[in-house]
Structures are given as C-alpha cells and as structure tokens.
Short mmCIF file of C-alpha atoms in Angstrom, two decimals:
data_model
loop_
_atom_site.label_atom_id
_atom_site.label_comp_id
_atom_site.label_asym_id
_atom_site.label_seq_id
_atom_site.Cartn_x
_atom_site.Cartn_y
_atom_site.Cartn_z
CA MET A 1 33.48 -27.20 61.55
CA ASP A 2 33.34 -30.94 61.64
CA ILE A 3 30.24 -32.31 60.01
CA SER A 4 30.44 -35.55 61.97
CA ASN A 5 30.00 -33.66 65.28
CA MET A 6 26.84 -31.81 64.11
CA ASP A 7 23.47 -33.09 64.95
CA ILE A 8 21.14 -34.11 62.14
CA SER A 9 18.84 -31.06 62.41
CA THR A 10 21.76 -28.65 61.85
CA ILE A 11 22.91 -30.58 58.77
CA VAL A 12 19.34 -30.61 57.40
CA ASN A 13 19.03 -26.84 57.99
CA ILE A 14 22.32 -26.16 56.17
CA VAL A 15 21.27 -28.33 53.19
CA LEU A 16 17.85 -26.63 53.08
CA ALA A 17 19.47 -23.19 53.18
CA ILE A 18 21.78 -24.11 50.30
CA LEU A 19 18.83 -25.54 48.28
CA SER A 20 16.75 -22.43 49.02
CA PHE A 21 19.56 -20.22 47.76
CA ILE A 22 19.90 -22.28 44.56
CA LEU A 23 16.11 -22.18 43.97
CA ALA A 24 16.02 -18.42 44.59
CA ALA A 25 18.86 -17.84 42.12
CA LEU A 26 17.17 -20.09 39.56
CA SER A 27 13.87 -18.21 40.05
CA ILE A 28 15.59 -14.89 39.45
CA VAL A 29 17.15 -16.18 36.23
CA LEU A 30 13.74 -17.49 35.02
CA VAL A 31 12.06 -14.16 35.83
CA ILE A 32 14.71 -12.26 33.84
CA ILE A 33 14.30 -14.60 30.85
CA THR A 34 10.49 -14.25 31.02
CA LEU A 35 10.67 -10.45 31.22
CA ARG A 36 12.95 -10.30 28.18
CA GLN A 37 10.61 -12.57 26.22
CA ASN A 38 7.58 -10.49 27.22
CA ASN A 39 9.44 -7.34 26.15
CA LYS A 40 10.06 -8.87 22.69
CA ILE A 41 6.39 -9.84 22.38
CA LEU A 42 5.23 -6.35 23.40
CA GLU A 43 7.64 -4.76 20.94
CA ALA A 44 6.39 -6.95 18.07
CA ALA A 45 2.75 -6.20 18.94
CA ASN A 46 3.24 -2.46 19.36
CA ARG A 47 5.61 -1.52 16.57
CA PRO A 48 4.96 0.18 13.26
CA TYR A 49 4.86 -1.97 10.12
CA ILE A 50 5.39 0.44 7.22
CA THR A 51 5.32 -0.90 3.69
CA ILE A 52 4.56 0.20 0.15
CA PHE A 53 2.30 -1.50 -2.38
CA PHE A 54 0.72 -0.76 -5.74
CA ASP A 55 -2.99 -0.57 -6.50
CA ALA A 56 -5.39 0.80 -9.09
CA ILE A 57 -8.73 2.53 -8.67
CA THR A 58 -11.17 2.52 -11.55
CA VAL A 59 -14.06 4.95 -11.54
CA ASN A 60 -14.33 6.53 -15.00
CA ASN A 61 -10.77 5.61 -15.86
CA CYS A 62 -8.01 3.66 -14.19
CA GLN A 63 -5.74 5.57 -11.82
CA ASN A 64 -2.67 3.79 -10.43
CA TYR A 65 -1.20 4.48 -7.01
CA PHE A 66 1.79 3.52 -4.95
CA ILE A 67 0.44 3.35 -1.41
CA LEU A 68 2.64 3.80 1.64
CA LYS A 69 0.88 2.47 4.73
CA ASN A 70 1.56 1.82 8.41
CA PHE A 71 -0.11 -1.48 9.32
CA GLY A 72 1.31 -1.34 12.86
CA ASN A 73 -0.02 -0.19 16.21
CA THR A 74 2.29 2.78 16.80
CA SER A 75 3.41 5.67 14.66
CA GLY A 76 6.63 5.45 12.72
CA THR A 77 8.98 7.96 11.11
CA ILE A 78 10.63 7.12 7.79
CA ASN A 79 14.38 7.71 8.05
CA LYS A 80 15.35 6.65 4.53
CA PHE A 81 13.35 5.78 1.43
CA ILE A 82 15.20 4.17 -1.48
CA TYR A 83 13.27 3.76 -4.72
CA PRO A 84 14.15 2.95 -8.34
CA THR A 85 15.48 6.10 -9.98
CA GLU A 86 13.87 5.04 -13.25
CA LEU A 87 10.51 6.11 -11.76
CA LYS A 88 11.69 9.70 -12.26
CA THR A 89 11.84 9.13 -16.02
CA PHE A 90 8.29 7.85 -16.58
CA PRO A 91 6.08 10.52 -18.18
CA GLN A 92 3.32 11.67 -15.82
CA LYS A 93 0.27 13.92 -16.26
CA ASN A 94 1.92 16.34 -13.86
CA PRO A 95 5.74 16.40 -13.85
CA ILE A 96 5.83 16.95 -10.08
CA MET A 97 4.65 13.34 -9.70
CA ASN A 98 8.15 12.23 -10.73
CA GLU A 99 9.57 13.99 -7.66
CA GLN A 100 6.99 12.89 -5.07
CA PHE A 101 9.07 9.99 -3.75
CA ASP A 102 11.79 12.44 -2.73
CA CYS A 103 9.40 13.88 -0.10
CA ILE A 104 8.88 10.62 1.82
CA GLU A 105 11.92 10.80 4.13
CA ASN A 106 11.03 12.16 7.61
CA MET A 107 7.34 11.46 6.96
CA VAL A 108 5.43 10.28 10.04
CA LEU A 109 2.69 7.70 9.57
CA ALA A 110 0.19 7.12 12.37
CA PRO A 111 -1.24 3.61 12.92
CA GLY A 112 -3.45 2.71 9.96
CA GLN A 113 -2.52 5.87 8.06
CA SER A 114 -1.70 5.61 4.38
CA ARG A 115 -0.46 8.02 1.73
CA LEU A 116 -1.42 7.63 -1.91
CA PHE A 117 1.10 8.54 -4.59
CA PRO A 118 -0.62 8.72 -8.00
CA PHE A 119 1.66 7.27 -10.63
CA ASP A 120 1.11 6.13 -14.21
CA ILE A 121 3.12 3.09 -15.18
CA PRO A 122 3.54 3.04 -18.94
CA ASP A 123 3.89 -0.25 -20.76
CA HIS A 124 7.20 -1.09 -19.24
CA ASP A 125 8.63 -4.55 -19.30
CA PRO A 126 9.35 -5.68 -16.71
CA ALA A 127 7.41 -3.43 -14.35
CA VAL A 128 9.12 -4.80 -11.25
CA PHE A 129 10.38 -2.22 -8.77
CA SER A 130 12.25 -2.61 -5.49
CA PHE A 131 11.89 -0.24 -2.56
CA GLU A 132 13.73 -0.09 0.74
CA ILE A 133 12.14 1.70 3.68
CA THR A 134 14.13 2.39 6.84
CA TYR A 135 11.95 3.68 9.67
CA HIS A 136 11.89 3.93 13.43
CA SER A 137 9.21 3.55 16.03
CA ASN A 138 8.16 6.73 17.79
CA PHE A 139 7.29 4.53 20.77
CA SER A 140 10.50 2.58 21.35
CA LYS A 141 12.99 4.28 19.00
CA ASN A 142 13.90 0.90 17.46
CA THR A 143 14.84 1.01 13.77
CA TYR A 144 13.44 -1.36 11.13
CA VAL A 145 14.22 -1.98 7.46
CA GLU A 146 11.56 -3.18 5.01
CA THR A 147 12.48 -4.28 1.48
CA VAL A 148 9.57 -4.59 -0.94
CA THR A 149 9.48 -5.76 -4.55
CA ILE A 150 6.40 -4.76 -6.53
CA ASP A 151 5.29 -6.13 -9.88
CA ALA A 152 3.11 -3.23 -11.02
CA LYS A 153 2.04 -5.02 -14.18
CA SER A 154 0.37 -7.78 -12.16
CA ILE A 155 -1.98 -5.18 -10.65
CA ASN A 156 -2.20 -2.79 -13.57
CA HIS A 157 -3.43 -5.34 -16.11
CA ILE A 158 -6.21 -6.98 -14.10
CA PRO A 159 -9.43 -6.36 -16.01
CA VAL A 160 -12.20 -4.54 -14.12
CA SER A 161 -15.84 -4.65 -15.10
CA ARG A 162 -18.42 -2.07 -14.07
CA PRO A 163 -22.21 -2.03 -14.39
CA TYR A 164 -23.52 0.20 -17.16
CA SER A 165 -26.46 2.60 -17.16
CA SER A 166 -27.78 4.56 -20.10
CA LYS A 167 -27.51 7.76 -18.02
CA SER A 168 -23.99 9.14 -17.76
CA ALA A 169 -24.49 10.61 -14.28
CA ASP A 170 -25.70 7.22 -13.02
CA ASN A 171 -22.59 5.54 -14.41
CA ASN A 172 -20.32 7.80 -12.39
CA LEU A 173 -22.23 7.09 -9.17
CA ILE A 174 -22.42 3.35 -9.90
CA ASN A 175 -18.69 3.19 -10.61
CA VAL A 176 -17.84 5.04 -7.39
CA LEU A 177 -20.08 2.79 -5.30
CA VAL A 178 -18.69 -0.39 -6.87
CA GLU A 179 -15.12 0.83 -6.30
CA ILE A 180 -15.87 1.57 -2.63
CA ALA A 181 -17.49 -1.85 -2.20
CA GLU A 182 -14.50 -3.60 -3.81
CA LYS A 183 -12.04 -1.78 -1.55
CA MET A 184 -14.01 -2.81 1.54
CA ILE A 185 -13.75 -6.50 0.65
#
C-alpha cells in the first residue's frame, strides 16, 4: 500500500482508527488501575482491626483488665497470639487467670466485640509488655499482624476519685454510675 496514492479521507480514517485503538487500550489500563485502587480502599474499610489494650475499672476497688477488641467492620479470627510468658508468673486471685491468654488462638471477634481478661499487675518495674496478634478476615481471608506494646503502669497508677456518701449502699451505686459515665466519654 502506497500512502502517496491514497486519498486524504482514507489516511485520516486510518490515523483515527489507530488513535481510537490507543485511547481504548489506555482506557482499559486506567479502568484496571482504578478497580485495583477501589479494591484496596474497600479492603481497608471492611477489614477487622484487632488489638489489645490495658484498662482499669474502679467501683469499690480497682480491677485491671487486658482488653482484646475488634475495632473493624468485619469479624476476624485470631490465628496466633504471642504474649509475654512472664504474665504466667504473676500471682492472681484465681490461678486460672495465668492461663487465660492461652485460650485466645482461634477466637472469633465480631465487629465491635471485645473480651475482657481480668489481670492484676503487681508492682513490677517496668510493666511494659509486648503482644503480637496474627489474625485473618472472615470476609476476605487476608491475614494481618498487629504488634502492641502496653505500659500497664501508665494506666494502673492513674488516681481515680469518686463521690462519697455516708450510706454504703449509695456509694456502690454512685461508683458504678460514675464508672459507666467515664467509660462513655
């Protein structure tokens, strides 16, 4: 085919066809990139976010808890839970509390669900503990690893004041209501 023998409309049509093909290929590439990006955004918005933290509740006395919670939007299953073995040596009111962290693997946490693990932290210096949680999404089957370092002393030694009533029964009710109000804040 000799281009010099073609009329101008044929040449224009060939160039337009080539440009259309290039634009179509470019559009397909952009759509694929956009779909992958949207998939990442959906995954981040709809995945479990399981973590552990330490808190104390004071009603009549102070009770400390490690709290395992799913802050995400889908349920997650804990595959592996690594915790400091020294937690098994701390004296507890009930000796079974030293073994409770062994029961966390294969636990399923629904969105917003939390599990409280009562645990007394004696005067231990330092009271810094590291945990590693490996879990997977029950929605997408993706696996995540969360490493958390907790300074229990920073929570455990925060002073808490409660209103006082001369009636003992009133004190219990007042303390419970104040604790509920503080947790809602």
